[in-house]
Amino acid sequence: MTTPRHAPVLLDRVVALLAPALEAPGSVYVDCTLGLGGHSEAVLERLPNARVIGIDRDPAALQMSRERLAAHGERFTAVHAVYDELPEVVGSLGLDHVDAVFFDLGVSSMQLDVRERGFAYAEDAPLDMRMDPTTGRTAAELLNTATAQELTRILREYGEEKFASRIAREVVRRRESTPFTTSADLVELLYATIPAPARRTGGHPAKRTFQALRMAVNDELAVLRRAIPASIEAIGVGGRVVVESYHSLEDRLVKRAFADATRLDVPPDLPFVPEGAEPALRLVTRGAEQADDHEIAENPRAASVRLRAVERVLPSSSSPSSPGAAR
């Protein structure tokens, strides 16, 4: 099987953020969105003390990554799971903590490039959009069964689509005679439904709808809402969680979780911080970091990235007190 070679977003910066947590022999890094393994490959090559656990819900991505990273032998372990199952994955491998966790959110380049997966509006293909094609309902099933009210909410919340209610009504009307099966069916409806002036601005008129359906089909925000706190709990002292987001809703969720974890919970006028009141984590990045013009020119996917990182400085009730503690 040929493994495509797409450029991972902000690769050097991500590895630099992870490196301090992965210097000790036997340190463990969890790539929660393994994809084609680009970030994990860099960690394995540049941080020789790190062991890598790669999680992905997509069996095809896991197979490609296993082949790509096979030369690293037992330093790499691939696991078929959804990333909110992080605690179960870590526990099943006999670990009581890890040293770094990474998320590269959204759809992978490989999924977009494989026409049959139905993620790309530029190609006519079955409307699937499942990241794990072995389970769950497809985008076509969602379009053909959801109420107009539910479709409106999905398009408005996940796609920030101004014409959500209009699109939803038209979907319900058309499916009564012809159920949706392919991406071309949906793209045709969107061109006919979205007013011409709106189609001429803001990119392809199908972009927001396809994004919204993908997020709904894969329950992405709910999974992320569980996964970020789980990743924070999983790291030991000195451990880091690094997240790349590409959607405002994702980034807002990550920002809020990191803010809660690093907040100093004492009255603002208190002249000192009582012992035991210090936050257990600190922000490593100042706000959200973005790609520069050079990176965006080299890798257009980087245009919307928002990068955030936190580090554990104090143990939690279930975290070891120091890096390298017994696992």
GROMACS .gro file of C-alpha atoms in nm:
model
  327
    1MET     CA    1   0.000   0.000   0.000
    2THR     CA    2   0.136   0.342  -0.091
    3THR     CA    3   0.132   0.592   0.193
    4PRO     CA    4   0.060   0.951   0.083
    5ARG     CA    5   0.303   1.209   0.219
    6HIS     CA    6   0.111   1.517   0.328
    7ALA     CA    7   0.287   1.790   0.521
    8PRO     CA    8   0.179   1.790   0.888
    9VAL     CA    9   0.069   2.134   1.007
   10LEU     CA   10   0.317   2.329   1.224
   11LEU     CA   11   0.532   2.018   1.255
   12ASP     CA   12   0.848   2.182   1.395
   13ARG     CA   13   0.654   2.389   1.648
   14VAL     CA   14   0.450   2.090   1.765
   15VAL     CA   15   0.763   1.881   1.819
   16ALA     CA   16   0.928   2.170   2.006
   17LEU     CA   17   0.628   2.196   2.238
   18LEU     CA   18   0.628   1.821   2.301
   19ALA     CA   19   1.005   1.780   2.345
   20PRO     CA   20   1.046   1.893   2.710
   21ALA     CA   21   0.794   1.628   2.818
   22LEU     CA   22   0.961   1.349   2.620
   23GLU     CA   23   1.327   1.377   2.718
   24ALA     CA   24   1.333   1.109   2.989
   25PRO     CA   25   1.402   0.748   2.889
   26GLY     CA   26   1.079   0.553   2.857
   27SER     CA   27   0.861   0.861   2.816
   28VAL     CA   28   0.526   0.799   2.648
   29TYR     CA   29   0.360   1.012   2.381
   30VAL     CA   30  -0.001   0.958   2.271
   31ASP     CA   31  -0.100   1.082   1.926
   32CYS     CA   32  -0.478   1.088   1.959
   33THR     CA   33  -0.533   1.163   1.588
   34LEU     CA   34  -0.269   0.945   1.425
   35GLY     CA   35  -0.386   0.984   1.065
   36LEU     CA   36  -0.096   0.914   0.829
   37GLY     CA   37   0.150   0.938   1.119
   38GLY     CA   38   0.337   1.253   1.018
   39HIS     CA   39   0.362   1.407   1.365
   40SER     CA   40   0.434   1.068   1.524
   41GLU     CA   41   0.709   0.998   1.271
   42ALA     CA   42   0.879   1.326   1.364
   43VAL     CA   43   0.857   1.243   1.736
   44LEU     CA   44   1.007   0.898   1.678
   45GLU     CA   45   1.291   1.040   1.469
   46ARG     CA   46   1.375   1.349   1.675
   47LEU     CA   47   1.298   1.236   2.031
   48PRO     CA   48   1.474   0.899   2.069
   49ASN     CA   49   1.363   0.836   2.429
   50ALA     CA   50   0.994   0.853   2.344
   51ARG     CA   51   0.758   0.562   2.292
   52VAL     CA   52   0.460   0.646   2.069
   53ILE     CA   53   0.100   0.526   2.103
   54GLY     CA   54  -0.109   0.621   1.799
   55ILE     CA   55  -0.489   0.626   1.825
   56ASP     CA   56  -0.723   0.652   1.527
   57ARG     CA   57  -1.081   0.548   1.459
   58ASP     CA   58  -1.004   0.499   1.088
   59PRO     CA   59  -0.880   0.144   1.010
   60ALA     CA   60  -0.729   0.256   0.677
   61ALA     CA   61  -0.523   0.528   0.848
   62LEU     CA   62  -0.400   0.279   1.108
   63GLN     CA   63  -0.284   0.038   0.838
   64MET     CA   64  -0.097   0.310   0.649
   65SER     CA   65   0.068   0.438   0.967
   66ARG     CA   66   0.173   0.088   1.074
   67GLU     CA   67   0.351   0.048   0.742
   68ARG     CA   68   0.503   0.395   0.752
   69LEU     CA   69   0.635   0.357   1.108
   70ALA     CA   70   0.723  -0.013   1.102
   71ALA     CA   71   1.096   0.062   1.108
   72HIS     CA   72   1.059   0.198   1.463
   73GLY     CA   73   0.961  -0.146   1.593
   74GLU     CA   74   0.826  -0.168   1.948
   75ARG     CA   75   0.859   0.207   2.001
   76PHE     CA   76   0.532   0.246   1.807
   77THR     CA   77   0.193   0.100   1.899
   78ALA     CA   78  -0.121   0.161   1.691
   79VAL     CA   79  -0.465   0.136   1.854
   80HIS     CA   80  -0.807   0.137   1.686
   81ALA     CA   81  -1.015   0.364   1.910
   82VAL     CA   82  -1.187   0.701   1.929
   83TYR     CA   83  -0.972   0.951   2.116
   84ASP     CA   84  -1.218   1.002   2.401
   85GLU     CA   85  -1.129   0.641   2.487
   86LEU     CA   86  -0.780   0.762   2.588
   87PRO     CA   87  -0.809   0.645   2.953
   88GLU     CA   88  -0.910   0.294   2.843
   89VAL     CA   89  -0.627   0.280   2.587
   90VAL     CA   90  -0.367   0.392   2.841
   91GLY     CA   91  -0.495   0.149   3.102
   92SER     CA   92  -0.505  -0.143   2.859
   93LEU     CA   93  -0.134  -0.091   2.791
   94GLY     CA   94  -0.051  -0.111   3.162
   95LEU     CA   95   0.027   0.260   3.206
   96ASP     CA   96  -0.082   0.480   3.495
   97HIS     CA   97   0.010   0.803   3.315
   98VAL     CA   98   0.166   0.936   2.995
   99ASP     CA   99   0.402   1.225   2.929
  100ALA     CA  100   0.249   1.399   2.628
  101VAL     CA  101  -0.081   1.396   2.439
  102PHE     CA  102  -0.141   1.550   2.097
  103PHE     CA  103  -0.457   1.623   1.897
  104ASP     CA  104  -0.466   1.736   1.532
  105LEU     CA  105  -0.840   1.787   1.497
  106GLY     CA  106  -1.070   1.771   1.195
  107VAL     CA  107  -1.062   1.557   0.884
  108SER     CA  108  -0.729   1.416   0.767
  109SER     CA  109  -0.579   1.479   0.425
  110MET     CA  110  -0.599   1.108   0.351
  111GLN     CA  111  -0.973   1.103   0.417
  112LEU     CA  112  -1.027   1.402   0.190
  113ASP     CA  113  -0.817   1.249  -0.086
  114VAL     CA  114  -0.992   0.910  -0.093
  115ARG     CA  115  -1.291   0.981  -0.316
  116GLU     CA  116  -1.501   0.690  -0.187
  117ARG     CA  117  -1.509   0.829   0.168
  118GLY     CA  118  -1.741   1.112   0.061
  119PHE     CA  119  -1.572   1.390   0.260
  120ALA     CA  120  -1.487   1.612  -0.037
  121TYR     CA  121  -1.752   1.820  -0.212
  122ALA     CA  122  -1.530   1.853  -0.522
  123GLU     CA  123  -1.570   1.482  -0.604
  124ASP     CA  124  -1.891   1.289  -0.668
  125ALA     CA  125  -1.893   0.996  -0.427
  126PRO     CA  126  -2.125   0.815  -0.185
  127LEU     CA  127  -2.224   1.044   0.102
  128ASP     CA  128  -2.050   0.851   0.379
  129MET     CA  129  -1.824   1.084   0.586
  130ARG     CA  130  -1.770   0.835   0.868
  131MET     CA  131  -1.415   0.845   1.002
  132ASP     CA  132  -1.465   0.482   1.101
  133PRO     CA  133  -1.655   0.332   0.807
  134THR     CA  134  -1.734   0.018   1.008
  135THR     CA  135  -1.983   0.181   1.243
  136GLY     CA  136  -2.244   0.455   1.276
  137ARG     CA  137  -2.480   0.624   1.033
  138THR     CA  138  -2.361   0.783   0.711
  139ALA     CA  139  -2.412   1.141   0.599
  140ALA     CA  140  -2.671   1.016   0.350
  141GLU     CA  141  -2.865   0.843   0.627
  142LEU     CA  142  -2.853   1.162   0.833
  143LEU     CA  143  -2.980   1.373   0.542
  144ASN     CA  144  -3.257   1.127   0.464
  145THR     CA  145  -3.390   1.084   0.819
  146ALA     CA  146  -3.325   1.398   1.025
  147THR     CA  147  -3.602   1.650   1.077
  148ALA     CA  148  -3.576   1.995   0.925
  149GLN     CA  149  -3.527   2.134   1.275
  150GLU     CA  150  -3.236   1.897   1.346
  151LEU     CA  151  -3.071   1.967   1.011
  152THR     CA  152  -3.105   2.340   1.068
  153ARG     CA  153  -2.934   2.310   1.405
  154ILE     CA  154  -2.649   2.100   1.263
  155LEU     CA  155  -2.584   2.336   0.972
  156ARG     CA  156  -2.607   2.647   1.188
  157GLU     CA  157  -2.407   2.519   1.486
  158TYR     CA  158  -2.135   2.315   1.314
  159GLY     CA  159  -2.114   2.494   0.980
  160GLU     CA  160  -2.214   2.849   1.079
  161GLU     CA  161  -2.428   2.840   0.765
  162LYS     CA  162  -2.644   3.152   0.726
  163PHE     CA  163  -2.892   2.970   0.504
  164ALA     CA  164  -2.928   2.668   0.732
  165SER     CA  165  -3.307   2.669   0.759
  166ARG     CA  166  -3.352   2.723   0.385
  167ILE     CA  167  -3.115   2.435   0.304
  168ALA     CA  168  -3.281   2.206   0.559
  169ARG     CA  169  -3.629   2.270   0.419
  170GLU     CA  170  -3.509   2.198   0.067
  171VAL     CA  171  -3.335   1.876   0.176
  172VAL     CA  172  -3.656   1.751   0.337
  173ARG     CA  173  -3.862   1.845   0.031
  174ARG     CA  174  -3.630   1.674  -0.219
  175ARG     CA  175  -3.574   1.354  -0.026
  176GLU     CA  176  -3.946   1.277  -0.037
  177SER     CA  177  -3.908   1.193  -0.405
  178THR     CA  178  -3.535   1.118  -0.436
  179PRO     CA  179  -3.329   1.019  -0.130
  180PHE     CA  180  -2.975   1.156  -0.114
  181THR     CA  181  -2.701   0.909  -0.204
  182THR     CA  182  -2.401   1.100  -0.342
  183SER     CA  183  -2.213   1.421  -0.281
  184ALA     CA  184  -2.313   1.554  -0.624
  185ASP     CA  185  -2.681   1.535  -0.521
  186LEU     CA  186  -2.613   1.757  -0.223
  187VAL     CA  187  -2.382   2.000  -0.404
  188GLU     CA  188  -2.647   2.048  -0.673
  189LEU     CA  189  -2.908   2.130  -0.407
  190LEU     CA  190  -2.675   2.379  -0.239
  191TYR     CA  191  -2.603   2.563  -0.564
  192ALA     CA  192  -2.976   2.585  -0.629
  193THR     CA  193  -3.067   2.693  -0.274
  194ILE     CA  194  -2.795   2.940  -0.169
  195PRO     CA  195  -2.849   3.281  -0.333
  196ALA     CA  196  -2.605   3.371  -0.610
  197PRO     CA  197  -2.448   3.672  -0.431
  198ALA     CA  198  -2.367   3.450  -0.129
  199ARG     CA  199  -2.217   3.181  -0.355
  200ARG     CA  200  -1.963   3.431  -0.488
  201THR     CA  201  -1.805   3.497  -0.145
  202GLY     CA  202  -1.662   3.285   0.136
  203GLY     CA  203  -1.531   2.994  -0.067
  204HIS     CA  204  -1.719   2.698  -0.213
  205PRO     CA  205  -2.089   2.711  -0.121
  206ALA     CA  206  -2.079   2.346  -0.008
  207LYS     CA  207  -1.787   2.390   0.233
  208ARG     CA  208  -1.991   2.479   0.542
  209THR     CA  209  -2.259   2.215   0.487
  210PHE     CA  210  -2.008   1.935   0.429
  211GLN     CA  211  -1.813   2.039   0.739
  212ALA     CA  212  -2.129   2.043   0.948
  213LEU     CA  213  -2.243   1.700   0.831
  214ARG     CA  214  -1.899   1.550   0.893
  215MET     CA  215  -1.891   1.687   1.247
  216ALA     CA  216  -2.242   1.557   1.316
  217VAL     CA  217  -2.183   1.212   1.165
  218ASN     CA  218  -1.869   1.164   1.376
  219ASP     CA  219  -2.003   1.340   1.687
  220GLU     CA  220  -1.678   1.536   1.690
  221LEU     CA  221  -1.756   1.806   1.945
  222ALA     CA  222  -1.900   1.566   2.203
  223VAL     CA  223  -1.598   1.338   2.163
  224LEU     CA  224  -1.361   1.633   2.202
  225ARG     CA  225  -1.552   1.762   2.505
  226ARG     CA  226  -1.477   1.431   2.679
  227ALA     CA  227  -1.126   1.385   2.541
  228ILE     CA  228  -0.959   1.711   2.647
  229PRO     CA  229  -1.027   1.671   3.023
  230ALA     CA  230  -0.927   1.303   2.993
  231SER     CA  231  -0.595   1.400   2.833
  232ILE     CA  232  -0.525   1.656   3.105
  233GLU     CA  233  -0.592   1.392   3.370
  234ALA     CA  234  -0.370   1.139   3.190
  235ILE     CA  235  -0.044   1.336   3.199
  236GLY     CA  236   0.204   1.323   3.487
  237VAL     CA  237   0.398   1.619   3.627
  238GLY     CA  238   0.596   1.779   3.345
  239GLY     CA  239   0.356   1.628   3.092
  240ARG     CA  240   0.202   1.834   2.814
  241VAL     CA  241  -0.118   1.838   2.609
  242VAL     CA  242  -0.087   2.002   2.266
  243VAL     CA  243  -0.390   2.068   2.043
  244GLU     CA  244  -0.428   2.190   1.684
  245SER     CA  245  -0.783   2.311   1.604
  246TYR     CA  246  -0.923   2.429   1.271
  247HIS     CA  247  -1.277   2.528   1.366
  248SER     CA  248  -1.387   2.805   1.603
  249LEU     CA  249  -1.611   2.570   1.802
  250GLU     CA  250  -1.325   2.325   1.857
  251ASP     CA  251  -1.081   2.599   1.955
  252ARG     CA  252  -1.332   2.758   2.192
  253LEU     CA  253  -1.384   2.425   2.366
  254VAL     CA  254  -1.008   2.367   2.400
  255LYS     CA  255  -0.950   2.723   2.521
  256ARG     CA  256  -1.218   2.686   2.788
  257ALA     CA  257  -1.086   2.350   2.910
  258PHE     CA  258  -0.730   2.483   2.933
  259ALA     CA  259  -0.848   2.799   3.110
  260ASP     CA  260  -1.039   2.594   3.368
  261ALA     CA  261  -0.735   2.372   3.428
  262THR     CA  262  -0.496   2.666   3.477
  263ARG     CA  263  -0.725   2.905   3.667
  264LEU     CA  264  -0.608   3.029   4.008
  265ASP     CA  265  -0.910   2.974   4.230
  266VAL     CA  266  -0.854   3.239   4.499
  267PRO     CA  267  -1.004   3.585   4.555
  268PRO     CA  268  -0.838   3.841   4.322
  269ASP     CA  269  -0.748   4.076   4.610
  270LEU     CA  270  -0.568   3.805   4.812
  271PRO     CA  271  -0.204   3.923   4.861
  272PHE     CA  272  -0.061   3.568   4.840
  273VAL     CA  273  -0.151   3.228   4.704
  274PRO     CA  274  -0.222   2.981   4.986
  275GLU     CA  275  -0.034   2.654   4.975
  276GLY     CA  276  -0.240   2.398   4.791
  277ALA     CA  277  -0.437   2.658   4.594
  278GLU     CA  278  -0.191   2.677   4.304
  279PRO     CA  279  -0.330   2.552   3.972
  280ALA     CA  280  -0.202   2.210   3.872
  281LEU     CA  281  -0.137   2.318   3.514
  282ARG     CA  282   0.011   2.618   3.334
  283LEU     CA  283  -0.042   2.753   2.984
  284VAL     CA  284   0.259   2.695   2.758
  285THR     CA  285   0.134   2.897   2.463
  286ARG     CA  286   0.028   3.260   2.492
  287GLY     CA  287  -0.321   3.243   2.349
  288ALA     CA  288  -0.357   3.047   2.027
  289GLU     CA  289  -0.056   3.032   1.797
  290GLN     CA  290  -0.113   3.051   1.422
  291ALA     CA  291   0.084   2.960   1.110
  292ASP     CA  292   0.289   3.227   0.938
  293ASP     CA  293   0.253   3.327   0.574
  294HIS     CA  294   0.537   3.098   0.464
  295GLU     CA  295   0.380   2.789   0.619
  296ILE     CA  296   0.038   2.873   0.475
  297ALA     CA  297   0.191   2.911   0.129
  298GLU     CA  298   0.359   2.572   0.166
  299ASN     CA  299   0.061   2.403   0.330
  300PRO     CA  300  -0.279   2.573   0.275
  301ARG     CA  301  -0.442   2.355   0.544
  302ALA     CA  302  -0.247   2.559   0.800
  303ALA     CA  303  -0.442   2.877   0.725
  304SER     CA  304  -0.704   2.818   0.993
  305VAL     CA  305  -0.497   2.633   1.254
  306ARG     CA  306  -0.502   2.742   1.619
  307LEU     CA  307  -0.235   2.579   1.838
  308ARG     CA  308  -0.259   2.562   2.219
  309ALA     CA  309  -0.061   2.375   2.485
  310VAL     CA  310  -0.067   2.320   2.863
  311GLU     CA  311   0.178   2.156   3.104
  312ARG     CA  312   0.113   1.983   3.435
  313VAL     CA  313   0.320   2.140   3.716
  314LEU     CA  314   0.152   1.973   4.016
  315PRO     CA  315   0.015   1.621   4.056
  316SER     CA  316  -0.355   1.554   4.052
  317SER     CA  317  -0.509   1.302   4.285
  318SER     CA  318  -0.435   1.028   4.030
  319SER     CA  319  -0.113   1.164   3.874
  320PRO     CA  320   0.241   1.063   3.972
  321SER     CA  321   0.443   1.328   4.151
  322SER     CA  322   0.736   1.335   3.912
  323PRO     CA  323   0.828   1.248   3.554
  324GLY     CA  324   0.949   0.895   3.501
  325ALA     CA  325   0.752   0.756   3.794
  326ALA     CA  326   0.665   0.388   3.781
  327ARG     CA  327   0.407   0.305   3.521
   0.00000   0.00000   0.00000
